[in-house]
GROMACS .gro file of C-alpha atoms in nm:
model
  240
    1UNK     CA    1  -0.003   0.012  -0.005
    2UNK     CA    2   0.288   0.234   0.101
    3UNK     CA    3   0.422   0.178  -0.262
    4UNK     CA    4   0.111   0.288  -0.410
    5UNK     CA    5   0.100   0.604  -0.201
    6UNK     CA    6   0.470   0.665  -0.294
    7UNK     CA    7   0.386   0.657  -0.667
    8UNK     CA    8   0.094   0.878  -0.628
    9UNK     CA    9   0.286   1.157  -0.427
   10UNK     CA   10   0.571   1.143  -0.709
   11UNK     CA   11   0.324   1.163  -0.971
   12UNK     CA   12   0.163   1.490  -0.811
   13UNK     CA   13   0.509   1.624  -0.734
   14UNK     CA   14   0.629   1.565  -1.109
   15UNK     CA   15   0.316   1.737  -1.231
   16UNK     CA   16   0.366   2.046  -1.012
   17UNK     CA   17   0.718   2.068  -1.128
   18UNK     CA   18   0.640   2.023  -1.507
   19UNK     CA   19   0.364   2.333  -1.431
   20UNK     CA   20   0.656   2.515  -1.298
   21UNK     CA   21   0.846   2.473  -1.591
   22UNK     CA   22   0.559   2.572  -1.817
   23UNK     CA   23   0.533   2.907  -1.621
   24UNK     CA   24   0.906   2.972  -1.676
   25UNK     CA   25   0.856   2.925  -2.051
   26UNK     CA   26   0.578   3.179  -2.040
   27UNK     CA   27   0.786   3.409  -1.866
   28UNK     CA   28   1.066   3.390  -2.122
   29UNK     CA   29   0.826   3.472  -2.388
   30UNK     CA   30   0.666   3.778  -2.194
   31UNK     CA   31   0.745   4.095  -2.391
   32UNK     CA   32   0.901   4.367  -2.203
   33UNK     CA   33   0.704   4.640  -2.369
   34UNK     CA   34   0.394   4.667  -2.584
   35UNK     CA   35   0.514   4.728  -2.957
   36UNK     CA   36   0.419   5.095  -3.071
   37UNK     CA   37   0.410   5.202  -2.702
   38UNK     CA   38   0.659   5.474  -2.630
   39UNK     CA   39   0.644   5.376  -2.253
   40UNK     CA   40   0.974   5.247  -2.116
   41UNK     CA   41   1.035   4.895  -2.067
   42UNK     CA   42   0.945   4.735  -1.742
   43UNK     CA   43   1.201   4.668  -1.496
   44UNK     CA   44   1.113   4.275  -1.441
   45UNK     CA   45   1.212   4.095  -1.109
   46UNK     CA   46   1.374   3.826  -1.313
   47UNK     CA   47   1.638   3.810  -1.590
   48UNK     CA   48   1.749   3.547  -1.868
   49UNK     CA   49   2.035   3.375  -1.641
   50UNK     CA   50   1.775   3.372  -1.340
   51UNK     CA   51   1.536   3.191  -1.550
   52UNK     CA   52   1.798   2.978  -1.689
   53UNK     CA   53   1.905   2.883  -1.303
   54UNK     CA   54   1.539   2.804  -1.226
   55UNK     CA   55   1.526   2.569  -1.532
   56UNK     CA   56   1.835   2.390  -1.419
   57UNK     CA   57   1.692   2.366  -1.058
   58UNK     CA   58   1.359   2.233  -1.175
   59UNK     CA   59   1.510   1.965  -1.407
   60UNK     CA   60   1.723   1.849  -1.115
   61UNK     CA   61   1.413   1.793  -0.901
   62UNK     CA   62   1.251   1.624  -1.191
   63UNK     CA   63   1.565   1.388  -1.195
   64UNK     CA   64   1.531   1.297  -0.845
   65UNK     CA   65   1.159   1.270  -0.845
   66UNK     CA   66   1.196   1.001  -1.134
   67UNK     CA   67   1.440   0.808  -0.925
   68UNK     CA   68   1.252   0.845  -0.596
   69UNK     CA   69   1.592   0.983  -0.477
   70UNK     CA   70   1.632   1.122  -0.129
   71UNK     CA   71   1.923   1.347  -0.067
   72UNK     CA   72   2.037   1.380   0.288
   73UNK     CA   73   2.285   1.661   0.357
   74UNK     CA   74   2.550   1.617   0.615
   75UNK     CA   75   2.617   1.965   0.756
   76UNK     CA   76   2.836   2.123   1.015
   77UNK     CA   77   3.134   2.339   1.100
   78UNK     CA   78   3.498   2.272   0.939
   79UNK     CA   79   3.638   1.973   1.079
   80UNK     CA   80   3.340   1.863   1.266
   81UNK     CA   81   3.363   1.504   1.130
   82UNK     CA   82   3.119   1.515   0.846
   83UNK     CA   83   3.339   1.307   0.621
   84UNK     CA   84   3.402   1.053   0.917
   85UNK     CA   85   3.024   1.033   0.963
   86UNK     CA   86   2.935   0.954   0.607
   87UNK     CA   87   3.206   0.680   0.613
   88UNK     CA   88   3.041   0.532   0.890
   89UNK     CA   89   2.701   0.550   0.733
   90UNK     CA   90   2.840   0.395   0.388
   91UNK     CA   91   3.028   0.125   0.607
   92UNK     CA   92   3.352   0.178   0.426
   93UNK     CA   93   3.600   0.479   0.374
   94UNK     CA   94   3.496   0.631   0.077
   95UNK     CA   95   3.600   1.022   0.166
   96UNK     CA   96   3.960   1.104   0.269
   97UNK     CA   97   4.054   1.236   0.623
   98UNK     CA   98   4.344   1.487   0.703
   99UNK     CA   99   4.439   1.729   0.981
  100UNK     CA  100   4.312   1.996   0.776
  101UNK     CA  101   3.948   2.049   0.619
  102UNK     CA  102   3.911   1.815   0.329
  103UNK     CA  103   3.570   1.895   0.172
  104UNK     CA  104   3.650   2.169  -0.105
  105UNK     CA  105   3.341   2.107  -0.309
  106UNK     CA  106   3.010   1.925  -0.204
  107UNK     CA  107   3.009   1.564  -0.305
  108UNK     CA  108   2.730   1.337  -0.358
  109UNK     CA  109   2.767   0.984  -0.222
  110UNK     CA  110   2.493   0.758  -0.375
  111UNK     CA  111   2.387   0.411  -0.275
  112UNK     CA  112   2.426   0.180  -0.569
  113UNK     CA  113   2.349  -0.188  -0.498
  114UNK     CA  114   2.600  -0.411  -0.649
  115UNK     CA  115   2.872  -0.155  -0.655
  116UNK     CA  116   3.123  -0.297  -0.420
  117UNK     CA  117   3.417  -0.077  -0.518
  118UNK     CA  118   3.350   0.284  -0.502
  119UNK     CA  119   3.350   0.483  -0.822
  120UNK     CA  120   3.366   0.865  -0.874
  121UNK     CA  121   3.223   1.040  -1.150
  122UNK     CA  122   3.319   1.403  -1.212
  123UNK     CA  123   3.167   1.484  -1.538
  124UNK     CA  124   3.191   1.865  -1.491
  125UNK     CA  125   3.554   1.892  -1.499
  126UNK     CA  126   3.623   2.189  -1.750
  127UNK     CA  127   3.605   2.482  -1.490
  128UNK     CA  128   3.888   2.279  -1.305
  129UNK     CA  129   4.121   2.231  -1.617
  130UNK     CA  130   4.064   2.588  -1.687
  131UNK     CA  131   4.207   2.683  -1.343
  132UNK     CA  132   4.497   2.443  -1.362
  133UNK     CA  133   4.592   2.640  -1.678
  134UNK     CA  134   4.580   2.959  -1.500
  135UNK     CA  135   4.774   2.807  -1.193
  136UNK     CA  136   5.025   2.691  -1.442
  137UNK     CA  137   5.116   3.032  -1.563
  138UNK     CA  138   5.119   3.181  -1.226
  139UNK     CA  139   5.354   2.897  -1.101
  140UNK     CA  140   5.591   2.976  -1.373
  141UNK     CA  141   5.598   3.353  -1.292
  142UNK     CA  142   5.594   3.340  -0.903
  143UNK     CA  143   5.862   3.348  -0.657
  144UNK     CA  144   5.858   3.004  -0.487
  145UNK     CA  145   6.027   3.143  -0.166
  146UNK     CA  146   5.751   3.389  -0.126
  147UNK     CA  147   5.486   3.120  -0.197
  148UNK     CA  148   5.645   2.885   0.082
  149UNK     CA  149   5.588   3.188   0.322
  150UNK     CA  150   5.201   3.211   0.259
  151UNK     CA  151   5.138   2.831   0.173
  152UNK     CA  152   5.238   2.505   0.377
  153UNK     CA  153   5.378   2.289   0.102
  154UNK     CA  154   5.347   1.935   0.219
  155UNK     CA  155   5.401   1.620   0.028
  156UNK     CA  156   5.063   1.639  -0.139
  157UNK     CA  157   5.079   1.990  -0.232
  158UNK     CA  158   5.440   1.931  -0.387
  159UNK     CA  159   5.273   1.647  -0.594
  160UNK     CA  160   5.007   1.870  -0.690
  161UNK     CA  161   5.234   2.163  -0.799
  162UNK     CA  162   5.430   1.902  -1.030
  163UNK     CA  163   5.121   1.783  -1.166
  164UNK     CA  164   5.012   2.171  -1.259
  165UNK     CA  165   5.336   2.223  -1.419
  166UNK     CA  166   5.328   1.910  -1.627
  167UNK     CA  167   4.979   2.020  -1.729
  168UNK     CA  168   4.822   1.714  -1.606
  169UNK     CA  169   4.431   1.747  -1.604
  170UNK     CA  170   4.176   1.579  -1.383
  171UNK     CA  171   4.011   1.258  -1.482
  172UNK     CA  172   3.632   1.232  -1.518
  173UNK     CA  173   3.625   0.884  -1.376
  174UNK     CA  174   3.814   0.739  -1.053
  175UNK     CA  175   3.765   0.381  -0.980
  176UNK     CA  176   3.876   0.258  -0.629
  177UNK     CA  177   3.912   0.409  -0.299
  178UNK     CA  178   4.281   0.535  -0.330
  179UNK     CA  179   4.224   0.699  -0.673
  180UNK     CA  180   3.914   0.871  -0.515
  181UNK     CA  181   4.113   1.006  -0.199
  182UNK     CA  182   4.380   1.139  -0.441
  183UNK     CA  183   4.141   1.329  -0.655
  184UNK     CA  184   3.950   1.476  -0.351
  185UNK     CA  185   4.278   1.564  -0.172
  186UNK     CA  186   4.398   1.731  -0.504
  187UNK     CA  187   4.069   1.942  -0.508
  188UNK     CA  188   4.111   2.048  -0.152
  189UNK     CA  189   4.480   2.135  -0.231
  190UNK     CA  190   4.375   2.331  -0.544
  191UNK     CA  191   4.150   2.570  -0.327
  192UNK     CA  192   4.445   2.655  -0.097
  193UNK     CA  193   4.702   2.703  -0.410
  194UNK     CA  194   4.454   2.922  -0.596
  195UNK     CA  195   4.419   3.153  -0.298
  196UNK     CA  196   4.774   3.159  -0.231
  197UNK     CA  197   4.844   3.251  -0.602
  198UNK     CA  198   4.521   3.505  -0.591
  199UNK     CA  199   4.356   3.309  -0.851
  200UNK     CA  200   3.968   3.272  -0.814
  201UNK     CA  201   3.848   2.909  -0.756
  202UNK     CA  202   3.549   2.824  -0.979
  203UNK     CA  203   3.315   2.743  -0.688
  204UNK     CA  204   3.018   2.932  -0.895
  205UNK     CA  205   3.054   2.663  -1.149
  206UNK     CA  206   2.954   2.396  -0.927
  207UNK     CA  207   2.651   2.557  -0.771
  208UNK     CA  208   2.403   2.321  -0.941
  209UNK     CA  209   2.416   1.985  -0.769
  210UNK     CA  210   2.434   1.809  -1.121
  211UNK     CA  211   2.794   1.959  -1.176
  212UNK     CA  212   2.936   1.826  -0.841
  213UNK     CA  213   3.132   1.494  -0.799
  214UNK     CA  214   2.919   1.201  -0.744
  215UNK     CA  215   3.061   0.871  -0.563
  216UNK     CA  216   2.856   0.563  -0.620
  217UNK     CA  217   2.897   0.262  -0.397
  218UNK     CA  218   2.685  -0.014  -0.204
  219UNK     CA  219   2.621   0.105   0.147
  220UNK     CA  220   2.727  -0.209   0.365
  221UNK     CA  221   2.441  -0.185   0.601
  222UNK     CA  222   2.201  -0.172   0.305
  223UNK     CA  223   2.357  -0.466   0.111
  224UNK     CA  224   2.135  -0.774   0.054
  225UNK     CA  225   1.828  -0.590   0.203
  226UNK     CA  226   1.494  -0.650   0.032
  227UNK     CA  227   1.457  -0.388  -0.263
  228UNK     CA  228   1.254  -0.105  -0.201
  229UNK     CA  229   1.142   0.188  -0.440
  230UNK     CA  230   1.386   0.512  -0.394
  231UNK     CA  231   1.737   0.572  -0.377
  232UNK     CA  232   1.944   0.724  -0.069
  233UNK     CA  233   2.211   0.968  -0.135
  234UNK     CA  234   2.432   1.141   0.108
  235UNK     CA  235   2.562   1.505   0.048
  236UNK     CA  236   2.902   1.594   0.214
  237UNK     CA  237   2.942   1.971   0.239
  238UNK     CA  238   3.225   2.206   0.294
  239UNK     CA  239   3.193   2.360   0.652
  240UNK     CA  240   3.182   2.737   0.716
   0.00000   0.00000   0.00000
């Protein structure tokens, strides 16, 4: 019975989301002024970029409704143990831990039955590649001695700087815990390096949830359970 209720609720939510999309499409077609009228154009409370952002948000909600996906955000202050909590819920280490804050970008961890080895999908990697090109030029021009005064250069940071100097881009796909750890650590170090070199990190390019990294893995505590409708996804967030 509850399966039928879930289905009916999801259908109603989808109907309302589709209706919202139709209203946005009407807004896009609405004229700013009447032809032949000398009155000034109306100052509207929306803009084309704003409408595009709303479209992206509604499309993402439709995607979650179609999968019956529940996204549970894990929030807290910096180094409060968010990644550790997620590792405990998943039942295996899928997120790295270091003494310094580790989550540079929000990261989705999706329960995927049968996926024993974690896999990270990072499809929207282009903004990071552009950042690496800028940092590559800055590293060529900067005074390394001055850089060491404003930035702690440990083994991981040194490896990242070498990688940037060699022009090695990020991959769109990482399989296994260690490659995932390395990717997420490098993203965190990129934030620190960009700040030290006075280069803007492209946080705005990852404002939409469909652009952030996604880890797919079977949650140990859910393995082997009877299949139910829906999908559980955790969201690891950077701390303030």
